Amino acid sequence: FPSHDRFLLFVYLLSYALSSIALLAMAHQLQTGTEENLNFDVFNGLAKKQPAIALLLSIFVFSTAGIPVTAGFAAKFYLFSSTFASYPLLVFVGLLGSAISIAYYFKFIKSAYLVSPTSENTVIENRWVYWLLSLILVAVGVFGAVILQFIAV
């Protein structure tokens, strides 16, 4: 891979890691205090009980899934665009995998917004960390081209 492609791969991995870690940390905090195994039930009714946390959850899910206006989308777009000329089949497989993964990722959204609360949601600690991560993920999604130009210079 040329160095530019390696940098785009790094940006993709970093954006995916940040959004995934935020999702897992949020799930862990919501699950704390229960004896059950971690599952989607911890997100049930989150939008009704804690709307701000549900918004943060949505941003993390959208970024992980590669939905526009998030770092995950920008990173996938630039990575796939860069790769398409040399490996179009690889890009097709990547897009297919992304499309399939959306069904899984949106289980978080379904639980938070469409399912009635089944238990009292735990209070999320250190909310500022989640807000900072969401701000970074959206800023990179919106200003990704500007950031890449600035770094490339």
mmCIF file of C-alpha atoms in Angstrom:
data_model
loop_
_atom_site.group_PDB
_atom_site.id
_atom_site.type_symbol
_atom_site.label_atom_id
_atom_site.label_comp_id
_atom_site.label_asym_id
_atom_site.label_seq_id
_atom_site.Cartn_x
_atom_site.Cartn_y
_atom_site.Cartn_z
ATOM 1 C CA PHE A 1 0.000 0.000 0.000
ATOM 2 C CA PRO A 2 1.231 3.522 -0.703
ATOM 3 C CA SER A 3 1.671 5.667 2.421
ATOM 4 C CA HIS A 4 -1.521 7.656 1.652
ATOM 5 C CA ASP A 5 -3.530 4.428 1.623
ATOM 6 C CA ARG A 6 -1.954 3.328 4.887
ATOM 7 C CA PHE A 7 -2.929 6.642 6.429
ATOM 8 C CA LEU A 8 -6.544 6.211 5.241
ATOM 9 C CA LEU A 9 -6.572 2.700 6.687
ATOM 10 C CA PHE A 10 -5.303 4.109 9.986
ATOM 11 C CA VAL A 11 -8.061 6.778 9.980
ATOM 12 C CA TYR A 12 -10.675 4.070 9.316
ATOM 13 C CA LEU A 13 -9.365 1.819 12.089
ATOM 14 C CA LEU A 14 -9.151 4.742 14.510
ATOM 15 C CA SER A 15 -12.712 5.924 13.820
ATOM 16 C CA TYR A 16 -14.060 2.369 14.097
ATOM 17 C CA ALA A 17 -12.122 1.768 17.310
ATOM 18 C CA LEU A 18 -13.308 5.001 18.938
ATOM 19 C CA SER A 19 -16.958 4.382 18.151
ATOM 20 C CA SER A 20 -16.782 0.695 19.132
ATOM 21 C CA ILE A 21 -15.010 1.410 22.416
ATOM 22 C CA ALA A 22 -17.565 4.109 23.227
ATOM 23 C CA LEU A 23 -20.421 1.676 22.512
ATOM 24 C CA LEU A 24 -18.900 -1.049 24.655
ATOM 25 C CA ALA A 25 -18.093 1.323 27.511
ATOM 26 C CA MET A 26 -21.638 2.677 27.459
ATOM 27 C CA ALA A 27 -23.076 -0.852 27.418
ATOM 28 C CA HIS A 28 -20.839 -1.825 30.323
ATOM 29 C CA GLN A 29 -21.931 1.153 32.401
ATOM 30 C CA LEU A 30 -25.602 0.510 31.654
ATOM 31 C CA GLN A 31 -25.224 -3.172 32.528
ATOM 32 C CA THR A 32 -23.425 -2.541 35.812
ATOM 33 C CA GLY A 33 -25.457 -3.658 38.804
ATOM 34 C CA THR A 34 -27.316 -6.445 37.033
ATOM 35 C CA GLU A 35 -26.481 -10.116 37.173
ATOM 36 C CA GLU A 36 -27.500 -10.757 33.565
ATOM 37 C CA ASN A 37 -25.136 -11.259 30.686
ATOM 38 C CA LEU A 38 -24.620 -8.200 28.522
ATOM 39 C CA ASN A 39 -27.240 -7.969 25.767
ATOM 40 C CA PHE A 40 -29.356 -5.389 23.974
ATOM 41 C CA ASP A 41 -31.841 -5.254 26.869
ATOM 42 C CA VAL A 42 -29.632 -2.750 28.696
ATOM 43 C CA PHE A 43 -30.533 -0.215 25.976
ATOM 44 C CA ASN A 44 -34.303 -0.802 26.168
ATOM 45 C CA GLY A 45 -36.157 2.497 26.443
ATOM 46 C CA LEU A 46 -32.986 4.522 26.796
ATOM 47 C CA ALA A 47 -34.462 7.357 24.705
ATOM 48 C CA LYS A 48 -37.321 7.754 27.179
ATOM 49 C CA LYS A 49 -35.214 7.541 30.327
ATOM 50 C CA GLN A 50 -32.008 9.286 29.185
ATOM 51 C CA PRO A 51 -32.506 11.028 25.803
ATOM 52 C CA ALA A 52 -29.048 12.615 25.749
ATOM 53 C CA ILE A 53 -27.381 9.233 26.266
ATOM 54 C CA ALA A 54 -29.597 7.776 23.524
ATOM 55 C CA LEU A 55 -28.387 10.534 21.188
ATOM 56 C CA LEU A 56 -24.768 9.693 21.995
ATOM 57 C CA LEU A 57 -25.519 6.013 21.442
ATOM 58 C CA SER A 58 -26.985 6.877 18.032
ATOM 59 C CA ILE A 59 -23.890 8.821 17.006
ATOM 60 C CA PHE A 60 -21.616 5.946 18.010
ATOM 61 C CA VAL A 61 -23.794 3.412 16.172
ATOM 62 C CA PHE A 62 -23.998 5.606 13.059
ATOM 63 C CA SER A 63 -20.234 6.020 13.014
ATOM 64 C CA THR A 64 -19.609 2.314 13.510
ATOM 65 C CA ALA A 65 -22.085 1.507 10.717
ATOM 66 C CA GLY A 66 -20.593 4.141 8.394
ATOM 67 C CA ILE A 67 -23.660 6.391 8.131
ATOM 68 C CA PRO A 68 -23.034 9.863 6.594
ATOM 69 C CA VAL A 69 -22.001 12.829 8.731
ATOM 70 C CA THR A 70 -19.838 10.640 10.971
ATOM 71 C CA ALA A 71 -16.177 9.725 10.973
ATOM 72 C CA GLY A 72 -17.045 6.119 10.143
ATOM 73 C CA PHE A 73 -18.654 7.191 6.876
ATOM 74 C CA ALA A 74 -15.843 9.565 5.932
ATOM 75 C CA ALA A 75 -13.203 6.958 6.711
ATOM 76 C CA LYS A 76 -14.983 4.226 4.730
ATOM 77 C CA PHE A 77 -15.629 6.591 1.832
ATOM 78 C CA TYR A 78 -11.998 7.714 1.532
ATOM 79 C CA LEU A 79 -10.645 4.203 2.062
ATOM 80 C CA PHE A 80 -12.978 2.623 -0.497
ATOM 81 C CA SER A 81 -12.393 5.470 -2.979
ATOM 82 C CA SER A 82 -8.652 5.036 -2.697
ATOM 83 C CA THR A 83 -8.854 1.248 -3.007
ATOM 84 C CA PHE A 84 -11.381 1.031 -5.843
ATOM 85 C CA ALA A 85 -8.921 1.626 -8.723
ATOM 86 C CA SER A 86 -6.653 -1.243 -7.661
ATOM 87 C CA TYR A 87 -9.060 -3.643 -5.954
ATOM 88 C CA PRO A 88 -12.673 -3.129 -7.073
ATOM 89 C CA LEU A 89 -13.716 -6.598 -5.890
ATOM 90 C CA LEU A 90 -12.345 -5.875 -2.422
ATOM 91 C CA VAL A 91 -14.377 -2.657 -2.301
ATOM 92 C CA PHE A 92 -17.504 -4.560 -3.351
ATOM 93 C CA VAL A 93 -16.954 -7.102 -0.564
ATOM 94 C CA GLY A 94 -16.360 -4.252 1.903
ATOM 95 C CA LEU A 95 -19.561 -2.495 0.862
ATOM 96 C CA LEU A 96 -21.513 -5.731 1.077
ATOM 97 C CA GLY A 97 -20.141 -6.381 4.561
ATOM 98 C CA SER A 98 -21.004 -2.827 5.592
ATOM 99 C CA ALA A 99 -24.573 -3.217 4.346
ATOM 100 C CA ILE A 100 -25.029 -6.492 6.212
ATOM 101 C CA SER A 101 -23.548 -5.081 9.416
ATOM 102 C CA ILE A 102 -26.074 -2.228 9.483
ATOM 103 C CA ALA A 103 -28.818 -4.717 10.429
ATOM 104 C CA TYR A 104 -26.811 -5.724 13.487
ATOM 105 C CA TYR A 105 -25.796 -2.211 14.511
ATOM 106 C CA PHE A 106 -29.346 -0.918 14.319
ATOM 107 C CA LYS A 107 -30.447 -3.344 17.016
ATOM 108 C CA PHE A 108 -28.955 -0.762 19.400
ATOM 109 C CA ILE A 109 -31.192 1.947 17.921
ATOM 110 C CA LYS A 110 -34.255 -0.303 17.975
ATOM 111 C CA SER A 111 -33.718 -1.146 21.642
ATOM 112 C CA ALA A 112 -33.116 2.460 22.649
ATOM 113 C CA TYR A 113 -35.962 4.088 20.727
ATOM 114 C CA LEU A 114 -38.621 1.477 19.952
ATOM 115 C CA VAL A 115 -38.621 -0.933 22.894
ATOM 116 C CA SER A 116 -40.233 -0.059 26.220
ATOM 117 C CA PRO A 117 -37.939 0.214 29.224
ATOM 118 C CA THR A 118 -37.565 -3.100 31.022
ATOM 119 C CA SER A 119 -35.476 -1.855 33.925
ATOM 120 C CA GLU A 120 -34.094 1.292 35.424
ATOM 121 C CA ASN A 121 -31.169 2.505 33.324
ATOM 122 C CA THR A 122 -27.990 3.148 35.265
ATOM 123 C CA VAL A 123 -26.647 6.669 35.302
ATOM 124 C CA ILE A 124 -23.750 7.095 32.893
ATOM 125 C CA GLU A 125 -20.601 8.426 34.545
ATOM 126 C CA ASN A 126 -18.058 10.669 32.842
ATOM 127 C CA ARG A 127 -20.533 11.872 30.235
ATOM 128 C CA TRP A 128 -18.042 14.469 29.040
ATOM 129 C CA VAL A 129 -15.896 11.690 27.558
ATOM 130 C CA TYR A 130 -18.827 10.441 25.479
ATOM 131 C CA TRP A 131 -19.705 13.978 24.379
ATOM 132 C CA LEU A 132 -16.083 14.621 23.389
ATOM 133 C CA LEU A 133 -15.893 11.375 21.397
ATOM 134 C CA SER A 134 -19.184 12.113 19.655
ATOM 135 C CA LEU A 135 -18.011 15.623 18.796
ATOM 136 C CA ILE A 136 -14.803 14.231 17.301
ATOM 137 C CA LEU A 137 -16.688 11.576 15.314
ATOM 138 C CA VAL A 138 -19.121 14.115 13.871
ATOM 139 C CA ALA A 139 -16.431 16.752 13.207
ATOM 140 C CA VAL A 140 -14.302 14.255 11.284
ATOM 141 C CA GLY A 141 -17.404 13.170 9.379
ATOM 142 C CA VAL A 142 -18.347 16.717 8.412
ATOM 143 C CA PHE A 143 -14.860 18.153 7.906
ATOM 144 C CA GLY A 144 -13.031 14.995 6.813
ATOM 145 C CA ALA A 145 -11.835 16.411 3.496
ATOM 146 C CA VAL A 146 -10.521 19.580 5.123
ATOM 147 C CA ILE A 147 -8.750 17.601 7.833
ATOM 148 C CA LEU A 148 -7.146 15.263 5.274
ATOM 149 C CA GLN A 149 -5.974 18.233 3.170
ATOM 150 C CA PHE A 150 -4.537 19.926 6.252
ATOM 151 C CA ILE A 151 -2.664 16.785 7.311
ATOM 152 C CA ALA A 152 -1.424 16.059 3.772
ATOM 153 C CA VAL A 153 0.201 19.506 3.469
#
